Amino acid sequence: MDCCPLDSRPIPARQAGTPDEPRFEPGSDPVIELYKQHVDRTLLVENLRHTHDERARRMQAFLRALDSLRGHARGGREEGPE
Amino acid sequence: MKADMEQVLSVLVPAGVEFIVIGGWAAALHGSARSTLDVDVVYARTPENIRRLVLALRPHSPYLRGAPPGLPFSFDEQTVRAGLNFTLTASVGSLDLFGEVPGGGSYDALLPHSEEVEALGFRFRVVTLERLIWLKRAAGRPRDLESIAELEALLEERRRMEAAGEVAPGP
């Protein structure tokens, strides 16, 4: 694991419920609730069972595959039709 | 230009740059299933950190994303001190540097609402899921509505799973 010295300053403890600390209240925004009905929660639950590293590696692999596909698509367009 | 988080981390972390990951990559680290096209970070505006940031990024040809080529843009300490937020393209990928973010303020203001994570071989700070939702709401962009809905659903599921003992409680 490559690491470097992180910010060594003490980090004040979060105080949930203070005006500065948002508390998530489900159903507080009817527009968001409407959008929420279309969220695939099975995928979220699966992701929550993974570590940060696993989530990051999956996203990185997806983005690299997407970039590779875009590269192939660009190459195909530059070659043009037979 | 892809969002190559691993390459961005390999530049910022060993150089000791103080930063907090926000935006789409923060969402992905918390479990979001949505992809993102750039890396967004809030950086500390101290002279020492600006110096580290410039020294780390300069070799990777940072340039204003979307700007026509040939502009007299130089990514140096003076430029960063004079500016605040920079939308960059670099050889390591697209990188958005924020001195401040709406609803989150500066690096120092965001620091208590961040957590340390280990991923892709590096240890770094990422904004908490609760504060990420707060930031997205504060930004007030219509295109974020779907993202906010997903993040709130993610938070609900995490709390449910923590209560059921299915995952370890967060920080």
PDB file of C-alpha atoms in Angstrom:
ATOM      1  CA  MET A   1       0.000   0.000   0.000  1.00  0.00           C
ATOM      2  CA  ASP A   2       1.541   3.295  -1.113  1.00  0.00           C
ATOM      3  CA  CYS A   3       0.853   5.971   1.396  1.00  0.00           C
ATOM      4  CA  CYS A   4       2.049   9.410   2.195  1.00  0.00           C
ATOM      5  CA  PRO A   5       1.688  11.512   5.298  1.00  0.00           C
ATOM      6  CA  LEU A   6      -1.885  12.663   5.394  1.00  0.00           C
ATOM      7  CA  ASP A   7      -2.974  15.903   6.945  1.00  0.00           C
ATOM      8  CA  SER A   8      -1.804  15.477  10.518  1.00  0.00           C
ATOM      9  CA  ARG A   9      -4.000  18.226  11.948  1.00  0.00           C
ATOM     10  CA  PRO A  10      -6.611  16.947  14.401  1.00  0.00           C
ATOM     11  CA  ILE A  11     -10.000  16.523  12.836  1.00  0.00           C
ATOM     12  CA  PRO A  12     -12.864  17.767  15.004  1.00  0.00           C
ATOM     13  CA  ALA A  13     -15.455  15.135  15.707  1.00  0.00           C
ATOM     14  CA  ARG A  14     -18.623  15.389  13.690  1.00  0.00           C
ATOM     15  CA  GLN A  15     -21.656  16.298  15.690  1.00  0.00           C
ATOM     16  CA  ALA A  16     -24.688  14.850  14.021  1.00  0.00           C
ATOM     17  CA  GLY A  17     -27.723  17.032  14.305  1.00  0.00           C
ATOM     18  CA  THR A  18     -25.912  20.353  14.623  1.00  0.00           C
ATOM     19  CA  PRO A  19     -26.934  23.012  12.113  1.00  0.00           C
ATOM     20  CA  ASP A  20     -23.680  22.443  10.236  1.00  0.00           C
ATOM     21  CA  GLU A  21     -24.117  18.692   9.998  1.00  0.00           C
ATOM     22  CA  PRO A  22     -26.873  17.632   7.665  1.00  0.00           C
ATOM     23  CA  ARG A  23     -29.137  14.869   8.851  1.00  0.00           C
ATOM     24  CA  PHE A  24     -30.687  12.846   6.118  1.00  0.00           C
ATOM     25  CA  GLU A  25     -34.420  12.668   6.513  1.00  0.00           C
ATOM     26  CA  PRO A  26     -36.064  10.212   4.114  1.00  0.00           C
ATOM     27  CA  GLY A  27     -39.019  11.653   2.295  1.00  0.00           C
ATOM     28  CA  SER A  28     -38.008  15.256   2.920  1.00  0.00           C
ATOM     29  CA  ASP A  29     -38.117  16.161  -0.768  1.00  0.00           C
ATOM     30  CA  PRO A  30     -41.088  14.888  -2.812  1.00  0.00           C
ATOM     31  CA  VAL A  31     -39.234  15.391  -6.113  1.00  0.00           C
ATOM     32  CA  ILE A  32     -36.298  13.287  -4.955  1.00  0.00           C
ATOM     33  CA  GLU A  33     -38.730  10.665  -3.626  1.00  0.00           C
ATOM     34  CA  LEU A  34     -40.246  10.431  -7.102  1.00  0.00           C
ATOM     35  CA  TYR A  35     -36.835   9.876  -8.665  1.00  0.00           C
ATOM     36  CA  LYS A  36     -35.975   7.377  -5.929  1.00  0.00           C
ATOM     37  CA  GLN A  37     -38.727   5.029  -7.086  1.00  0.00           C
ATOM     38  CA  HIS A  38     -36.637   4.264 -10.178  1.00  0.00           C
ATOM     39  CA  VAL A  39     -33.389   3.481  -8.365  1.00  0.00           C
ATOM     40  CA  ASP A  40     -32.178  -0.132  -8.669  1.00  0.00           C
ATOM     41  CA  ARG A  41     -31.472  -0.909  -5.011  1.00  0.00           C
ATOM     42  CA  THR A  42     -30.252  -4.466  -5.641  1.00  0.00           C
ATOM     43  CA  LEU A  43     -27.160  -3.034  -7.302  1.00  0.00           C
ATOM     44  CA  LEU A  44     -26.593  -0.614  -4.421  1.00  0.00           C
ATOM     45  CA  VAL A  45     -26.903  -3.384  -1.841  1.00  0.00           C
ATOM     46  CA  GLU A  46     -24.393  -5.463  -3.789  1.00  0.00           C
ATOM     47  CA  ASN A  47     -21.981  -2.516  -3.907  1.00  0.00           C
ATOM     48  CA  LEU A  48     -22.359  -1.895  -0.180  1.00  0.00           C
ATOM     49  CA  ARG A  49     -21.059  -5.400   0.507  1.00  0.00           C
ATOM     50  CA  HIS A  50     -17.769  -4.505  -1.212  1.00  0.00           C
ATOM     51  CA  THR A  51     -14.813  -2.581   0.192  1.00  0.00           C
ATOM     52  CA  HIS A  52     -13.841   0.894  -1.012  1.00  0.00           C
ATOM     53  CA  ASP A  53     -10.994  -0.698  -2.947  1.00  0.00           C
ATOM     54  CA  GLU A  54     -13.269  -3.200  -4.677  1.00  0.00           C
ATOM     55  CA  ARG A  55     -15.728  -0.458  -5.634  1.00  0.00           C
ATOM     56  CA  ALA A  56     -12.934   1.735  -6.985  1.00  0.00           C
ATOM     57  CA  ARG A  57     -11.367  -1.104  -8.978  1.00  0.00           C
ATOM     58  CA  ARG A  58     -14.708  -2.013 -10.557  1.00  0.00           C
ATOM     59  CA  MET A  59     -15.330   1.599 -11.555  1.00  0.00           C
ATOM     60  CA  GLN A  60     -11.783   2.009 -12.857  1.00  0.00           C
ATOM     61  CA  ALA A  61     -12.043  -1.205 -14.907  1.00  0.00           C
ATOM     62  CA  PHE A  62     -15.396  -0.095 -16.326  1.00  0.00           C
ATOM     63  CA  LEU A  63     -14.029   3.320 -17.339  1.00  0.00           C
ATOM     64  CA  ARG A  64     -10.922   1.809 -18.926  1.00  0.00           C
ATOM     65  CA  ALA A  65     -13.057  -0.650 -20.904  1.00  0.00           C
ATOM     66  CA  LEU A  66     -15.293   2.235 -21.993  1.00  0.00           C
ATOM     67  CA  ASP A  67     -12.242   4.221 -23.082  1.00  0.00           C
ATOM     68  CA  SER A  68     -10.943   1.243 -25.038  1.00  0.00           C
ATOM     69  CA  LEU A  69     -14.302   0.827 -26.788  1.00  0.00           C
ATOM     70  CA  ARG A  70     -14.306   4.514 -27.701  1.00  0.00           C
ATOM     71  CA  GLY A  71     -10.794   4.113 -29.113  1.00  0.00           C
ATOM     72  CA  HIS A  72     -11.905   1.187 -31.279  1.00  0.00           C
ATOM     73  CA  ALA A  73     -14.960   3.143 -32.432  1.00  0.00           C
ATOM     74  CA  ARG A  74     -12.792   6.132 -33.399  1.00  0.00           C
ATOM     75  CA  GLY A  75     -10.402   3.812 -35.247  1.00  0.00           C
ATOM     76  CA  GLY A  76     -13.293   2.263 -37.172  1.00  0.00           C
ATOM     77  CA  ARG A  77     -14.621   5.653 -38.231  1.00  0.00           C
ATOM     78  CA  GLU A  78     -11.181   6.819 -39.378  1.00  0.00           C
ATOM     79  CA  GLU A  79     -10.733   3.688 -41.521  1.00  0.00           C
ATOM     80  CA  GLY A  80     -14.090   4.369 -43.139  1.00  0.00           C
ATOM     81  CA  PRO A  81     -16.354   1.948 -45.034  1.00  0.00           C
ATOM     82  CA  GLU A  82     -14.849  -0.621 -47.391  1.00  0.00           C
TER      83      GLU A  82
ATOM     84  CA  MET B   1     -10.581  11.915 -21.706  1.00  0.00           C
ATOM     85  CA  LYS B   2     -11.303   9.253 -19.111  1.00  0.00           C
ATOM     86  CA  ALA B   3     -11.389   9.739 -15.371  1.00  0.00           C
ATOM     87  CA  ASP B   4      -8.336   7.731 -14.443  1.00  0.00           C
ATOM     88  CA  MET B   5      -8.536   7.861 -10.681  1.00  0.00           C
ATOM     89  CA  GLU B   6      -5.568   5.571 -10.184  1.00  0.00           C
ATOM     90  CA  GLN B   7      -3.301   7.855 -12.204  1.00  0.00           C
ATOM     91  CA  VAL B   8      -4.577  10.991 -10.493  1.00  0.00           C
ATOM     92  CA  LEU B   9      -3.959   9.409  -7.089  1.00  0.00           C
ATOM     93  CA  SER B  10      -0.489   8.299  -8.178  1.00  0.00           C
ATOM     94  CA  VAL B  11       0.330  11.951  -8.821  1.00  0.00           C
ATOM     95  CA  LEU B  12      -1.347  13.651  -5.832  1.00  0.00           C
ATOM     96  CA  VAL B  13      -0.843  11.193  -2.964  1.00  0.00           C
ATOM     97  CA  PRO B  14       2.936  10.594  -3.104  1.00  0.00           C
ATOM     98  CA  ALA B  15       3.422  14.373  -3.448  1.00  0.00           C
ATOM     99  CA  GLY B  16       1.619  14.888  -0.132  1.00  0.00           C
ATOM    100  CA  VAL B  17      -1.096  17.098  -1.641  1.00  0.00           C
ATOM    101  CA  GLU B  18      -3.930  17.736   0.830  1.00  0.00           C
ATOM    102  CA  PHE B  19      -7.192  17.034  -0.984  1.00  0.00           C
ATOM    103  CA  ILE B  20     -10.647  15.535  -0.512  1.00  0.00           C
ATOM    104  CA  VAL B  21     -12.371  13.572  -3.269  1.00  0.00           C
ATOM    105  CA  ILE B  22     -15.900  14.789  -3.997  1.00  0.00           C
ATOM    106  CA  GLY B  23     -18.305  14.317  -6.930  1.00  0.00           C
ATOM    107  CA  GLY B  24     -18.815  11.164  -8.952  1.00  0.00           C
ATOM    108  CA  TRP B  25     -15.764   9.319  -7.688  1.00  0.00           C
ATOM    109  CA  ALA B  26     -16.791   9.975  -4.084  1.00  0.00           C
ATOM    110  CA  ALA B  27     -20.206   8.548  -4.964  1.00  0.00           C
ATOM    111  CA  ALA B  28     -18.587   5.485  -6.551  1.00  0.00           C
ATOM    112  CA  LEU B  29     -16.412   4.911  -3.489  1.00  0.00           C
ATOM    113  CA  HIS B  30     -19.544   4.978  -1.318  1.00  0.00           C
ATOM    114  CA  GLY B  31     -21.261   2.433  -3.569  1.00  0.00           C
ATOM    115  CA  SER B  32     -22.983   4.384  -6.328  1.00  0.00           C
ATOM    116  CA  ALA B  33     -23.509   2.469  -9.559  1.00  0.00           C
ATOM    117  CA  ARG B  34     -23.278   5.574 -11.749  1.00  0.00           C
ATOM    118  CA  SER B  35     -20.155   6.193 -13.808  1.00  0.00           C
ATOM    119  CA  THR B  36     -18.283   9.476 -13.823  1.00  0.00           C
ATOM    120  CA  LEU B  37     -16.105  11.145 -16.425  1.00  0.00           C
ATOM    121  CA  ASP B  38     -13.781  13.220 -14.271  1.00  0.00           C
ATOM    122  CA  VAL B  39     -12.106  13.360 -10.902  1.00  0.00           C
ATOM    123  CA  ASP B  40     -13.259  16.185  -8.600  1.00  0.00           C
ATOM    124  CA  VAL B  41     -11.187  17.201  -5.599  1.00  0.00           C
ATOM    125  CA  VAL B  42     -11.222  20.031  -3.066  1.00  0.00           C
ATOM    126  CA  TYR B  43      -7.643  21.097  -2.324  1.00  0.00           C
ATOM    127  CA  ALA B  44      -6.215  23.039   0.611  1.00  0.00           C
ATOM    128  CA  ARG B  45      -5.391  26.648  -0.287  1.00  0.00           C
ATOM    129  CA  THR B  46      -2.304  26.927   1.905  1.00  0.00           C
ATOM    130  CA  PRO B  47       0.834  28.181   0.121  1.00  0.00           C
ATOM    131  CA  GLU B  48       2.632  24.914   0.885  1.00  0.00           C
ATOM    132  CA  ASN B  49      -0.181  22.794  -0.519  1.00  0.00           C
ATOM    133  CA  ILE B  50      -0.497  24.931  -3.636  1.00  0.00           C
ATOM    134  CA  ARG B  51       3.240  24.474  -4.162  1.00  0.00           C
ATOM    135  CA  ARG B  52       2.887  20.678  -3.797  1.00  0.00           C
ATOM    136  CA  LEU B  53      -0.102  20.617  -6.123  1.00  0.00           C
ATOM    137  CA  VAL B  54       1.687  22.581  -8.841  1.00  0.00           C
ATOM    138  CA  LEU B  55       4.884  20.549  -8.556  1.00  0.00           C
ATOM    139  CA  ALA B  56       2.892  17.309  -8.769  1.00  0.00           C
ATOM    140  CA  LEU B  57       0.646  18.264 -11.691  1.00  0.00           C
ATOM    141  CA  ARG B  58       2.888  20.413 -13.888  1.00  0.00           C
ATOM    142  CA  PRO B  59       4.765  17.463 -15.456  1.00  0.00           C
ATOM    143  CA  HIS B  60       1.397  16.112 -16.625  1.00  0.00           C
ATOM    144  CA  SER B  61       0.575  19.076 -18.881  1.00  0.00           C
ATOM    145  CA  PRO B  62      -2.537  20.452 -17.147  1.00  0.00           C
ATOM    146  CA  TYR B  63      -4.586  22.679 -19.441  1.00  0.00           C
ATOM    147  CA  LEU B  64      -8.004  24.307 -19.255  1.00  0.00           C
ATOM    148  CA  ARG B  65     -10.521  21.695 -20.378  1.00  0.00           C
ATOM    149  CA  GLY B  66     -12.563  22.815 -23.369  1.00  0.00           C
ATOM    150  CA  ALA B  67     -10.391  25.854 -24.025  1.00  0.00           C
ATOM    151  CA  PRO B  68      -8.942  26.315 -27.515  1.00  0.00           C
ATOM    152  CA  PRO B  69      -5.308  25.253 -27.816  1.00  0.00           C
ATOM    153  CA  GLY B  70      -2.650  27.920 -27.639  1.00  0.00           C
ATOM    154  CA  LEU B  71      -4.022  30.017 -24.798  1.00  0.00           C
ATOM    155  CA  PRO B  72      -1.277  31.474 -22.578  1.00  0.00           C
ATOM    156  CA  PHE B  73      -2.230  29.246 -19.645  1.00  0.00           C
ATOM    157  CA  SER B  74       0.491  28.283 -17.237  1.00  0.00           C
ATOM    158  CA  PHE B  75      -0.313  26.032 -14.305  1.00  0.00           C
ATOM    159  CA  ASP B  76       1.972  27.599 -11.711  1.00  0.00           C
ATOM    160  CA  GLU B  77       1.689  28.779  -8.112  1.00  0.00           C
ATOM    161  CA  GLN B  78       0.746  32.309  -9.152  1.00  0.00           C
ATOM    162  CA  THR B  79      -2.088  31.038 -11.350  1.00  0.00           C
ATOM    163  CA  VAL B  80      -3.483  28.800  -8.615  1.00  0.00           C
ATOM    164  CA  ARG B  81      -3.224  31.540  -5.974  1.00  0.00           C
ATOM    165  CA  ALA B  82      -4.971  34.022  -8.280  1.00  0.00           C
ATOM    166  CA  GLY B  83      -7.712  31.561  -9.194  1.00  0.00           C
ATOM    167  CA  LEU B  84      -9.848  29.203  -7.160  1.00  0.00           C
ATOM    168  CA  ASN B  85     -11.529  26.444  -9.161  1.00  0.00           C
ATOM    169  CA  PHE B  86      -9.903  24.873 -12.212  1.00  0.00           C
ATOM    170  CA  THR B  87     -11.418  22.504 -14.757  1.00  0.00           C
ATOM    171  CA  LEU B  88      -8.408  20.753 -16.219  1.00  0.00           C
ATOM    172  CA  THR B  89      -7.412  18.142 -18.696  1.00  0.00           C
ATOM    173  CA  ALA B  90      -4.043  16.502 -18.137  1.00  0.00           C
ATOM    174  CA  SER B  91      -2.111  13.463 -19.264  1.00  0.00           C
ATOM    175  CA  VAL B  92      -3.443  11.656 -16.164  1.00  0.00           C
ATOM    176  CA  GLY B  93      -7.072  12.392 -17.058  1.00  0.00           C
ATOM    177  CA  SER B  94      -9.719  15.022 -16.497  1.00  0.00           C
ATOM    178  CA  LEU B  95      -9.350  16.696 -13.137  1.00  0.00           C
ATOM    179  CA  ASP B  96     -11.499  19.366 -11.503  1.00  0.00           C
ATOM    180  CA  LEU B  97      -9.738  21.259  -8.715  1.00  0.00           C
ATOM    181  CA  PHE B  98     -11.955  23.159  -6.285  1.00  0.00           C
ATOM    182  CA  GLY B  99     -10.682  25.708  -3.792  1.00  0.00           C
ATOM    183  CA  GLU B 100     -14.256  25.982  -2.558  1.00  0.00           C
ATOM    184  CA  VAL B 101     -17.531  24.235  -3.338  1.00  0.00           C
ATOM    185  CA  PRO B 102     -21.108  25.507  -2.856  1.00  0.00           C
ATOM    186  CA  GLY B 103     -22.489  24.108   0.390  1.00  0.00           C
ATOM    187  CA  GLY B 104     -19.120  22.723   1.426  1.00  0.00           C
ATOM    188  CA  GLY B 105     -16.776  25.663   1.519  1.00  0.00           C
ATOM    189  CA  SER B 106     -13.040  25.195   1.671  1.00  0.00           C
ATOM    190  CA  TYR B 107     -10.884  22.157   2.329  1.00  0.00           C
ATOM    191  CA  ASP B 108     -10.725  23.035   6.040  1.00  0.00           C
ATOM    192  CA  ALA B 109     -14.513  23.317   6.246  1.00  0.00           C
ATOM    193  CA  LEU B 110     -14.979  19.999   4.472  1.00  0.00           C
ATOM    194  CA  LEU B 111     -12.295  18.130   6.419  1.00  0.00           C
ATOM    195  CA  PRO B 112     -14.551  17.212   9.406  1.00  0.00           C
ATOM    196  CA  HIS B 113     -17.032  15.800   6.910  1.00  0.00           C
ATOM    197  CA  SER B 114     -14.544  13.536   5.192  1.00  0.00           C
ATOM    198  CA  GLU B 115     -13.206  10.083   5.924  1.00  0.00           C
ATOM    199  CA  GLU B 116      -9.988   8.313   5.100  1.00  0.00           C
ATOM    200  CA  VAL B 117     -10.251   5.399   2.681  1.00  0.00           C
ATOM    201  CA  GLU B 118      -7.845   2.939   1.107  1.00  0.00           C
ATOM    202  CA  ALA B 119      -8.391   2.164  -2.544  1.00  0.00           C
ATOM    203  CA  LEU B 120      -6.382   1.534  -5.715  1.00  0.00           C
ATOM    204  CA  GLY B 121      -3.228   1.198  -3.618  1.00  0.00           C
ATOM    205  CA  PHE B 122      -3.502   4.614  -1.964  1.00  0.00           C
ATOM    206  CA  ARG B 123      -4.853   6.115   1.232  1.00  0.00           C
ATOM    207  CA  PHE B 124      -6.721   9.397   0.814  1.00  0.00           C
ATOM    208  CA  ARG B 125      -9.717  11.367   2.030  1.00  0.00           C
ATOM    209  CA  VAL B 126     -13.214  11.280   0.553  1.00  0.00           C
ATOM    210  CA  VAL B 127     -16.245  13.345   1.543  1.00  0.00           C
ATOM    211  CA  THR B 128     -18.824  11.458   3.627  1.00  0.00           C
ATOM    212  CA  LEU B 129     -21.950  10.197   1.893  1.00  0.00           C
ATOM    213  CA  GLU B 130     -24.131  12.513   4.010  1.00  0.00           C
ATOM    214  CA  ARG B 131     -22.082  15.582   3.046  1.00  0.00           C
ATOM    215  CA  LEU B 132     -21.935  14.490  -0.592  1.00  0.00           C
ATOM    216  CA  ILE B 133     -25.748  14.540  -0.706  1.00  0.00           C
ATOM    217  CA  TRP B 134     -25.639  17.955   0.974  1.00  0.00           C
ATOM    218  CA  LEU B 135     -23.181  19.248  -1.668  1.00  0.00           C
ATOM    219  CA  LYS B 136     -25.268  17.916  -4.540  1.00  0.00           C
ATOM    220  CA  ARG B 137     -28.369  19.544  -3.105  1.00  0.00           C
ATOM    221  CA  ALA B 138     -26.512  22.817  -2.550  1.00  0.00           C
ATOM    222  CA  ALA B 139     -25.336  22.824  -6.172  1.00  0.00           C
ATOM    223  CA  GLY B 140     -29.012  22.987  -7.187  1.00  0.00           C
ATOM    224  CA  ARG B 141     -28.475  21.536 -10.660  1.00  0.00           C
ATOM    225  CA  PRO B 142     -31.485  19.795 -12.253  1.00  0.00           C
ATOM    226  CA  ARG B 143     -29.170  17.176 -13.776  1.00  0.00           C
ATOM    227  CA  ASP B 144     -28.203  16.061 -10.252  1.00  0.00           C
ATOM    228  CA  LEU B 145     -31.728  14.979  -9.285  1.00  0.00           C
ATOM    229  CA  GLU B 146     -31.244  11.350 -10.363  1.00  0.00           C
ATOM    230  CA  SER B 147     -27.866  11.256  -8.684  1.00  0.00           C
ATOM    231  CA  ILE B 148     -29.235  12.668  -5.405  1.00  0.00           C
ATOM    232  CA  ALA B 149     -32.045  10.102  -5.468  1.00  0.00           C
ATOM    233  CA  GLU B 150     -29.540   7.287  -5.907  1.00  0.00           C
ATOM    234  CA  LEU B 151     -27.272   8.620  -3.128  1.00  0.00           C
ATOM    235  CA  GLU B 152     -30.196   8.960  -0.720  1.00  0.00           C
ATOM    236  CA  ALA B 153     -31.316   5.417  -1.549  1.00  0.00           C
ATOM    237  CA  LEU B 154     -27.726   4.303  -0.959  1.00  0.00           C
ATOM    238  CA  LEU B 155     -27.701   5.986   2.446  1.00  0.00           C
ATOM    239  CA  GLU B 156     -31.035   4.394   3.373  1.00  0.00           C
ATOM    240  CA  GLU B 157     -29.750   0.953   2.375  1.00  0.00           C
ATOM    241  CA  ARG B 158     -26.479   1.458   4.243  1.00  0.00           C
ATOM    242  CA  ARG B 159     -28.308   2.463   7.417  1.00  0.00           C
ATOM    243  CA  ARG B 160     -30.656  -0.508   7.066  1.00  0.00           C
ATOM    244  CA  MET B 161     -27.749  -2.914   6.575  1.00  0.00           C
ATOM    245  CA  GLU B 162     -25.790  -1.373   9.471  1.00  0.00           C
ATOM    246  CA  ALA B 163     -28.811  -1.750  11.748  1.00  0.00           C
ATOM    247  CA  ALA B 164     -29.180  -5.373  10.652  1.00  0.00           C
ATOM    248  CA  GLY B 165     -25.475  -6.015  11.208  1.00  0.00           C
ATOM    249  CA  GLU B 166     -24.982  -6.888   7.542  1.00  0.00           C
ATOM    250  CA  VAL B 167     -22.163  -4.333   7.117  1.00  0.00           C
ATOM    251  CA  ALA B 168     -19.866  -2.606   9.582  1.00  0.00           C
ATOM    252  CA  PRO B 169     -21.074   0.835  10.711  1.00  0.00           C
ATOM    253  CA  GLY B 170     -19.516   3.751   8.867  1.00  0.00           C
ATOM    254  CA  PRO B 171     -17.370   6.422  10.504  1.00  0.00           C
TER     255      PRO B 171
END
